[in-house]
XYZ file of C-alpha atoms in Angstrom:
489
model
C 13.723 -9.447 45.142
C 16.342 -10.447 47.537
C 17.280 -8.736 51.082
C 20.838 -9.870 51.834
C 23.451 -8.882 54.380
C 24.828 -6.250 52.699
C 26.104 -2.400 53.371
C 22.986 -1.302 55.479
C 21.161 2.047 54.921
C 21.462 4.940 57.214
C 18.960 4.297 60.213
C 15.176 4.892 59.882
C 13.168 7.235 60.726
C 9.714 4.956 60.481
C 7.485 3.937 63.436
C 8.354 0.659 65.110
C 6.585 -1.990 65.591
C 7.314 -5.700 67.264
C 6.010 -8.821 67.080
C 6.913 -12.771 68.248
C 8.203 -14.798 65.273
C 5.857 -17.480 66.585
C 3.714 -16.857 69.670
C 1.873 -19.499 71.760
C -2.027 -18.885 72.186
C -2.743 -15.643 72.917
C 0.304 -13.809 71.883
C 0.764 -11.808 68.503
C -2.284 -13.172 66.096
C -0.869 -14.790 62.479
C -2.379 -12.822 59.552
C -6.107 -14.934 58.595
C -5.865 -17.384 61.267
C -7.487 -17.192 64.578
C -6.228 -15.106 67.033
C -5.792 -17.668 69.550
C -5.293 -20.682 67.140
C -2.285 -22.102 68.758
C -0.891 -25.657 67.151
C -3.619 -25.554 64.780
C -3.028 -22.783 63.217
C 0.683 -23.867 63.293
C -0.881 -27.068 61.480
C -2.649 -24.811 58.750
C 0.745 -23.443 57.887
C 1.928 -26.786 56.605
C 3.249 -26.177 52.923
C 2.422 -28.756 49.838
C 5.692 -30.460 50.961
C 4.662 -30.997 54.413
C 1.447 -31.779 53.273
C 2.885 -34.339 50.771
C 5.341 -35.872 53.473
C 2.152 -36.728 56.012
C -0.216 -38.382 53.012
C 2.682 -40.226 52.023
C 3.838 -41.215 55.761
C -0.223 -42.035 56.904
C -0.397 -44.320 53.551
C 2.469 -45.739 54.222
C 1.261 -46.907 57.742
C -1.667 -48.024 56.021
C -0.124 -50.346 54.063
C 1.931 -51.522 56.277
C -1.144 -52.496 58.307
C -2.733 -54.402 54.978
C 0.727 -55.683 54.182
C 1.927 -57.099 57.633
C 4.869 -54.783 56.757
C 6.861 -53.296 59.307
C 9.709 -52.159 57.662
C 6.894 -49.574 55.802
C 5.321 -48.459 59.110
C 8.863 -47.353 60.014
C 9.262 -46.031 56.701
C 5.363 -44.223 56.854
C 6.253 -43.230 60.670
C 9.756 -41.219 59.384
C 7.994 -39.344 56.995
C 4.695 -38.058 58.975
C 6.881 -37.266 61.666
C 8.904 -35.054 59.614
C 6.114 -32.515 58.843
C 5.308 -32.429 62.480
C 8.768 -32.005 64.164
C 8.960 -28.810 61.848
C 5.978 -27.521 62.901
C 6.406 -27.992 66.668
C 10.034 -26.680 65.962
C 8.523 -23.600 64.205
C 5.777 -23.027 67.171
C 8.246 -23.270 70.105
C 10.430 -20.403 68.388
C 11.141 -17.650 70.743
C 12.627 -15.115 68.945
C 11.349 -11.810 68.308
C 11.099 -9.441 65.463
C 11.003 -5.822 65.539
C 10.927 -3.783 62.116
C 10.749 -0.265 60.832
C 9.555 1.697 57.643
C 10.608 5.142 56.444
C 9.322 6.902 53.539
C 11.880 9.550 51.162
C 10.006 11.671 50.809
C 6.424 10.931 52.551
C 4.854 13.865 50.186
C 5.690 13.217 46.706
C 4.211 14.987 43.250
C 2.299 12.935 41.223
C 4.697 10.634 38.854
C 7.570 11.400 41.008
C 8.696 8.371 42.958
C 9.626 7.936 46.737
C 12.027 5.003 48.166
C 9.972 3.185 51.563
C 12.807 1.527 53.366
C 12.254 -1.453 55.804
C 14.780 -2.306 58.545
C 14.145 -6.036 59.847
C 15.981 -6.359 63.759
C 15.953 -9.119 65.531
C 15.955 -8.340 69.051
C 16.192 -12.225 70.129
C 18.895 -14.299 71.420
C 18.517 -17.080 68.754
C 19.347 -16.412 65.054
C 16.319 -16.710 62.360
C 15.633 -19.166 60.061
C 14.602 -17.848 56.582
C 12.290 -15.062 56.202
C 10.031 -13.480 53.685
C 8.991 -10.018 53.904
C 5.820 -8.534 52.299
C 4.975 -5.281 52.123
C 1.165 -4.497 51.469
C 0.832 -1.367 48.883
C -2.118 -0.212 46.820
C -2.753 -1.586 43.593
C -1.796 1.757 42.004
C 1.090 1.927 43.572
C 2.724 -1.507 41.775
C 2.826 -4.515 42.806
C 2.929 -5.539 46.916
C 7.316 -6.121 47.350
C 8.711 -9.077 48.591
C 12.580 -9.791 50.316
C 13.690 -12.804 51.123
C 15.989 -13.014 54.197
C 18.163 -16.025 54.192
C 18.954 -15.739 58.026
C 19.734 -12.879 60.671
C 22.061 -13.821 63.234
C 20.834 -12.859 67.063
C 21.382 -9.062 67.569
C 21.676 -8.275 63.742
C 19.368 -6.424 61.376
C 18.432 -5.618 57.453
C 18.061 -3.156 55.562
C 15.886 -3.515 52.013
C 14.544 -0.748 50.123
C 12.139 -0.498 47.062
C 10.324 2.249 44.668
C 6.680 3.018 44.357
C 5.360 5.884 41.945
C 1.549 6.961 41.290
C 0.151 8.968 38.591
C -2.947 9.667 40.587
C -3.237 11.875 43.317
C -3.981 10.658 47.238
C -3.196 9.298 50.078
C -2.477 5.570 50.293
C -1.556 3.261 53.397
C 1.469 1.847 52.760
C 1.527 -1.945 54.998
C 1.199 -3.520 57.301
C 4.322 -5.325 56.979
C 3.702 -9.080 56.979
C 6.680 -11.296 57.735
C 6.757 -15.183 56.535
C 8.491 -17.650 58.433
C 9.999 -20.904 57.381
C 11.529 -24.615 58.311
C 14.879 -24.928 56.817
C 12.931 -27.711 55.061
C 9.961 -26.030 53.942
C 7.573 -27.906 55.511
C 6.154 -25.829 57.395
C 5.682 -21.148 56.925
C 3.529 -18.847 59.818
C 2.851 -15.672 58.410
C 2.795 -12.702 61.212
C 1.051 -9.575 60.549
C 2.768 -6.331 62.377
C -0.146 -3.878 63.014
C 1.191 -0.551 61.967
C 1.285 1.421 58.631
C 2.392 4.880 57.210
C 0.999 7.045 54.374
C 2.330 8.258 51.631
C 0.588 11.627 49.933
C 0.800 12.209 46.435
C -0.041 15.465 45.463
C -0.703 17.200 42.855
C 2.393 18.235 40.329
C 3.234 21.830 40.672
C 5.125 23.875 37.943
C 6.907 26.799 38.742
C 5.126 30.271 37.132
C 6.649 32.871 35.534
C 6.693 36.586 37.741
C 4.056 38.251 36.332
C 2.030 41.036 38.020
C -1.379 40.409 37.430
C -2.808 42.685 39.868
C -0.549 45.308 39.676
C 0.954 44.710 42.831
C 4.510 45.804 44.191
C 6.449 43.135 45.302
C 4.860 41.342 48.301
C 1.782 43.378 47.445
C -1.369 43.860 45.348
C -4.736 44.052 45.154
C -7.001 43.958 48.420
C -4.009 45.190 50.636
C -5.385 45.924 54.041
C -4.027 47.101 57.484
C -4.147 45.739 61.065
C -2.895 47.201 64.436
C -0.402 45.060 66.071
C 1.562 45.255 68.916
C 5.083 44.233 66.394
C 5.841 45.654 63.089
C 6.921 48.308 61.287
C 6.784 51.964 62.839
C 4.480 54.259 61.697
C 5.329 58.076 60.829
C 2.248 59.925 63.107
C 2.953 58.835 66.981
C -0.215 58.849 69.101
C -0.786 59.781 72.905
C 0.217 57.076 75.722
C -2.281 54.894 76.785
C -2.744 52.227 79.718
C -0.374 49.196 79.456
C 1.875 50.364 76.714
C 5.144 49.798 76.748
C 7.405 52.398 77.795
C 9.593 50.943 75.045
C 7.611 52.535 72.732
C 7.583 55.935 73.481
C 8.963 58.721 71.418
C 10.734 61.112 73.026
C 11.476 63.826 70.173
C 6.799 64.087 69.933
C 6.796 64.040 73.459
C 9.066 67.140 73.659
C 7.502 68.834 71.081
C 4.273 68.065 72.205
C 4.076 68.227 76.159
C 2.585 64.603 76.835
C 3.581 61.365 76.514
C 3.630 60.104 73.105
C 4.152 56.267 71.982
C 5.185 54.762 68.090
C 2.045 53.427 66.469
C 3.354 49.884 65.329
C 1.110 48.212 62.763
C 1.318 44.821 60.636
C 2.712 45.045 57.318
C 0.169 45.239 53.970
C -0.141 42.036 52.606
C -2.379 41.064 49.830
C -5.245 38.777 49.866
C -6.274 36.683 46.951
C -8.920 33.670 46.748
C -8.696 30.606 44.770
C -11.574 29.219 43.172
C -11.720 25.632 42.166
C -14.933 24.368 40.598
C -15.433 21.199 41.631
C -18.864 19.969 40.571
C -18.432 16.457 38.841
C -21.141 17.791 35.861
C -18.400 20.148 34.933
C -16.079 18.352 34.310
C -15.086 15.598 32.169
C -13.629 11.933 32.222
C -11.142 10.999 35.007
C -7.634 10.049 35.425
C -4.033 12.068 35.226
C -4.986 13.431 31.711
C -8.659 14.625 32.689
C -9.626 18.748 32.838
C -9.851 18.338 36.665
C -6.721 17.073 37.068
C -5.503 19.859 35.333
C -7.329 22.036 37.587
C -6.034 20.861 40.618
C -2.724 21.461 39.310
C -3.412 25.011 38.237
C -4.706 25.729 41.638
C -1.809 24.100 43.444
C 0.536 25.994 41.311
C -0.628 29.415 41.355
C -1.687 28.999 45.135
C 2.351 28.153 45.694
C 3.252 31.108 43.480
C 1.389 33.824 45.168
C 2.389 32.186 49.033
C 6.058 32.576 47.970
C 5.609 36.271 46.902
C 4.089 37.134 50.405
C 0.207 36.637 49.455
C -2.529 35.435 51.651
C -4.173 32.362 50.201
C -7.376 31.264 50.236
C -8.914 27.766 48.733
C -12.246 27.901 47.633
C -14.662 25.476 46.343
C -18.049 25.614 44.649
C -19.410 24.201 47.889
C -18.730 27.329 49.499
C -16.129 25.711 51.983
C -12.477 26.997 52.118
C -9.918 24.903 53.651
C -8.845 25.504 56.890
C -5.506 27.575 57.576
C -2.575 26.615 60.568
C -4.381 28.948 62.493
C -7.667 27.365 61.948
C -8.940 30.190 59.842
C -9.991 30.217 55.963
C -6.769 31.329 54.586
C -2.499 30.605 54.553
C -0.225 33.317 55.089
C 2.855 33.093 53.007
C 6.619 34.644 54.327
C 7.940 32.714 56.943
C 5.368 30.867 56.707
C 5.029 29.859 53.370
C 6.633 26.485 53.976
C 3.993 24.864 56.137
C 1.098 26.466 54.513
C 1.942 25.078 50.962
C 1.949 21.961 52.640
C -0.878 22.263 54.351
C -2.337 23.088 50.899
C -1.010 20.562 48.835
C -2.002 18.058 51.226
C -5.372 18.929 50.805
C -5.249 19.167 47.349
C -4.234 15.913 47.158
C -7.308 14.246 48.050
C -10.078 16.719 46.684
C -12.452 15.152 44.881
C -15.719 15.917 42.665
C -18.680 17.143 44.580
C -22.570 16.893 44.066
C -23.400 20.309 44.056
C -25.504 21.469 41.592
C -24.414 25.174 40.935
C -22.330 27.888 42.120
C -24.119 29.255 44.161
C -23.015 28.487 47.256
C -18.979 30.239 46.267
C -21.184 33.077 44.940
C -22.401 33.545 48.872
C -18.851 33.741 49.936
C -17.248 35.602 47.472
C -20.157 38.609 48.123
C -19.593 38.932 51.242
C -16.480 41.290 51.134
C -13.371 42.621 49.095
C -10.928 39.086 47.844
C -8.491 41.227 46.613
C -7.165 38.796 43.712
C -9.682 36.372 42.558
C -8.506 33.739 40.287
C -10.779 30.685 38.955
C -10.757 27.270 37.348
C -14.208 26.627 35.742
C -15.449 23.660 34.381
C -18.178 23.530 31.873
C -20.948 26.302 32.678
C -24.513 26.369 31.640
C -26.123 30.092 30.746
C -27.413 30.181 34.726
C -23.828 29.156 36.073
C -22.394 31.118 33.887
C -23.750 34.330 34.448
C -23.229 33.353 38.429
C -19.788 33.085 37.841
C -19.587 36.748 36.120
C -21.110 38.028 39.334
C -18.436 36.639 41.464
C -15.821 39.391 40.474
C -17.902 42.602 41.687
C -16.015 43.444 44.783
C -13.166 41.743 43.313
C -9.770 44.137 42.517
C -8.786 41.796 39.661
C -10.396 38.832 38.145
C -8.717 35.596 36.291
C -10.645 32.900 35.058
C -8.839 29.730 33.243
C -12.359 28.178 31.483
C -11.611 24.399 30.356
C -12.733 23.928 26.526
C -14.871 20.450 27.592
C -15.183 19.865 23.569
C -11.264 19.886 23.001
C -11.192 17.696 26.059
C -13.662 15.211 24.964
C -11.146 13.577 22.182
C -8.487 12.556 25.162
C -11.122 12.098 27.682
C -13.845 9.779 29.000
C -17.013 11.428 27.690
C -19.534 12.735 30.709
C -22.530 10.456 31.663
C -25.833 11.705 30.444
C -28.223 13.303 32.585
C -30.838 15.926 32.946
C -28.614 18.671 33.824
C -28.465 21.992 31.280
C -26.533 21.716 28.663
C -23.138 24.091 28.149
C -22.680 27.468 27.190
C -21.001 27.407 23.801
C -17.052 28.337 25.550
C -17.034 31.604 23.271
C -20.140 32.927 25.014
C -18.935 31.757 28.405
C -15.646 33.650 27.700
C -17.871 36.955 26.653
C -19.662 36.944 29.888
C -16.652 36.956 31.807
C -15.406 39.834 29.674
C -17.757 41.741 30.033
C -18.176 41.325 33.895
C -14.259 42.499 34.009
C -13.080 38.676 34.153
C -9.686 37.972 32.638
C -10.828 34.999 31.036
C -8.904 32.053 29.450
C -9.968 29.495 27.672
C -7.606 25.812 28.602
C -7.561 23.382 25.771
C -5.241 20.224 26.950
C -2.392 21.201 24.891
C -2.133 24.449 27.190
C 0.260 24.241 29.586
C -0.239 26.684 33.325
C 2.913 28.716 32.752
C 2.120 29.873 29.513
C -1.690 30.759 30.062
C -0.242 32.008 33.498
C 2.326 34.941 31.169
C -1.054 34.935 28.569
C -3.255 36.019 31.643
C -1.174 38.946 32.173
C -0.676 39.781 28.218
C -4.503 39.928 28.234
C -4.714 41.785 31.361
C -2.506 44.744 30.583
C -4.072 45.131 27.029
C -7.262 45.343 29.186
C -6.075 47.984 31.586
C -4.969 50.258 28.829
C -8.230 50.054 26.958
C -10.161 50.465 30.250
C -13.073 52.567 29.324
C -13.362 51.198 25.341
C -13.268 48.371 23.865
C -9.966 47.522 22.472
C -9.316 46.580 18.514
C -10.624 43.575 17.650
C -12.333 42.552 20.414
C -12.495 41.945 24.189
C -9.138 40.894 25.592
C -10.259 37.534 26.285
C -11.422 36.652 22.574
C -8.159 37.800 21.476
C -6.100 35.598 23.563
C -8.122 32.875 22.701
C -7.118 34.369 18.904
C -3.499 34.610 19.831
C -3.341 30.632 20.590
């Protein structure tokens, strides 16, 4: 790739970041040499044809020496001075480099791709020789980019651009930015290492779901609705009786009439539901790795719905099977959607991006959380579950309103995925008697084979939720609502 002096790109937005295109001792250290190298480490920069010119000139004084020549020692001094005059040329440079990198977006979905421009200035009096930019990027981000530069007059910068995708969620360091600097003979290249870098975040891919009301909620609304006092919101039909420090603003003149004191609006928060997402996590429940794996699919599902509900007004919380949830803006175990929405889904997403499997050996630990009060919606991603976890897992939707559990099918996994590595843990519940449990317990429960995709078991979740609710207190024909839906697909 090639960085010409073309149209240039709008300016950057990246951090900047400066270094000498060749310091003396002690100024900006070259990339693997010693910090304080000086002419040798200018010396360890000489290229094969520098090299090649002084062994040819030093044999040629040689021989000229054996021979009695001295038209060779001329001939042997020429070309071992060559090499050298480059590289005292090259060390004596003074000008200076500053650069910048921007990333479009910084926060990308998984597959998607994001464009990292670089911006090359030189903020020196003298115009550059040629220059090679490299880029360092993760191996699974493509291969590092390089830009040649052919020359950048004093006061003049570049602009060159390139395209990095991942399939696999995370955060990765793109640089630092290494710059390459050259003789016009090629005798001689420094390589200065500027010491900043940016990250990109890829998280997980979200799909949009369809409206459905799986708790029965109004819009904005649902299960596990609660109220707050405030001192901002909407104004409440019973007025109560004036109290130190409120504001006169407030008070209501028609209940003060009519009753003969002072009487102020009771303001209160708006309802807003709650709901808690539970991702299992445990790395013995779930199998094989990689884009295509049941816990990427997972991550996705819970980055998805946990979108969907922010944008409808619910408050989300992310759970784990270690019992942690992830920290809200405010520092606090949940994200508020609304206004809000925005920052929280990033805040989210972010963190989904770089969850990972965890050690624990159970459930248990979510189980703790989840009992100790009302989660209004509760909606799960399980992994393979053992009679013990399984029955933990039923448990979890007691003080629940409504319960939704998408159970990955680790046998119709196993054919596109890297089978689990033995070990002494339980083996699985057979997935129909996992799915019965749930049932019975008042779970909505799913069964995700890798040909499912989240919207449709998303509208299926409902389906099998309102056949529920109408046989509430029976059984309903042919079986529990889960076994049909598994039917159904």
């Amino acid at each position: 790739m090639r960085g010409g002096g073309g149209a240039e790109a709008p300016e950057a937005a990246g951090r900047e970041f400066s270094a000498p295109g060749a310091p003396r001792s002690g100024g900006f250290p070259a990339a693997g040499l010693p910090e304080a190298g000086g002419l040798r480490a200018a010396l360890g920069g000489l290229t094969t044809r520098g090299r090649s010119f002084l062994a040819a000139g030093i044999a040629a004084a040689v021989c000229s020496y054996v021979l009695g020549q001295a038209d060779l020692l001329r001939v042997g001094l020429l070309l071992a001075s060559l090499p050298l005059v480059c590289v005292a040329v090259l060390y004596r440079t003074r000008y200076r480099v500053a650069g910048s990198r921007s990333l479009s977006p910084a926060r990308v979905s998984a597959a998607a791709e994001t464009r990292v421009r670089l911006r090359i200035e030189n903020i020196s009096r003298l115009p550059t020789g040629v220059l090679m930019l490299q880029d360092r990027v993760p191996y699974v981000l493509g291969p590092r980019p390089r830009f040649v530069l052919d020359r950048v007059e004093a006061g003049g910068r570049r602009d060159v651009s390139y395209r990095v995708r991942s399939d696999l969620r995370g955060r990765y360091p793109l640089g630092p930015l290494q710059l390459r600097l050259s003789d016009p003979f090629g005798m001689c290249e420094l390589t200065r290492s500027f010491s900043t870098h940016d990250t990109l975040t890829v998280v997980p891919r979200v799909e949009p779901l369809p409206p459905v009301r799986l708790a029965g909620e109004a819009a904005g609304y649902g299960d596990g609705r609660h109220r707050a006092l405030a001192l901002a919101g909407d104004d409440d039909v019973l007025p109560r009786g004036y109290r130190h420090g409120d504001d006169l603003r407030r008070v209501h003149w028609r209940s003060t009439a009519r009753y003969g004191e002072l009487m102020v609006r009771r303001e209160e928060q708006p309802q807003q539901a709650r709901c808690t997402i539970l991702l299992d996590t445990r790395s013995a429940a779930h199998q094989g790795s990689g884009p295509d794996s049941p816990f990427e699919w997972a991550v996705a599902g819970a980055a998805s719905v946990a979108l969907h509900l922010l944008e409808r007004g619910f408050s989300v919380r992310l759970l784990t099977d270690t019992g942690s949830s992830v920290p809200g803006p405010d520092g606090a175990g949940g994200f508020s959607g609304g206004g809000a929405s925005a920052d929280a889904a990033g805040l989210l997403l972010d963190t989904l991006a770089v969850v990972d499997h965890s050690e624990e050996p159970g459930l248990s630990q979510a189980h703790d959380v989840l009992r100790g009060g009302n989660e209004g919606l509760l909606i799960a991603f399980f992994g393979e579950l053992d009679e013990e976890q399984a029955a933990l897992a039923a448990r979890m939707r007691h003080r629940s309103g409504s319960a939704v559990a998408f159970v990955l099918d680790g046998d119709a996994w196993s054919g596109t995925a890297a089978p689990a590595q033995s070990g002494t843990a339980p083996a699985p519940l057979p997935l129909a008697d996992r799915l019965r449990l749930l049932d019975d317990a008042g779970w909505t429960a799913l069964a995700v084979r890798p040909q499912d995709t989240l919207p449709a078991m998303w509208r299926l979740a409902d389906t099998a939720r309102t056949r529920r609710t109408a046989a509430r207190g029976g059984v309903p024909p042919g079986g529990t609502a889960s076994g049909r839906a598994g039917a159904e697909r």
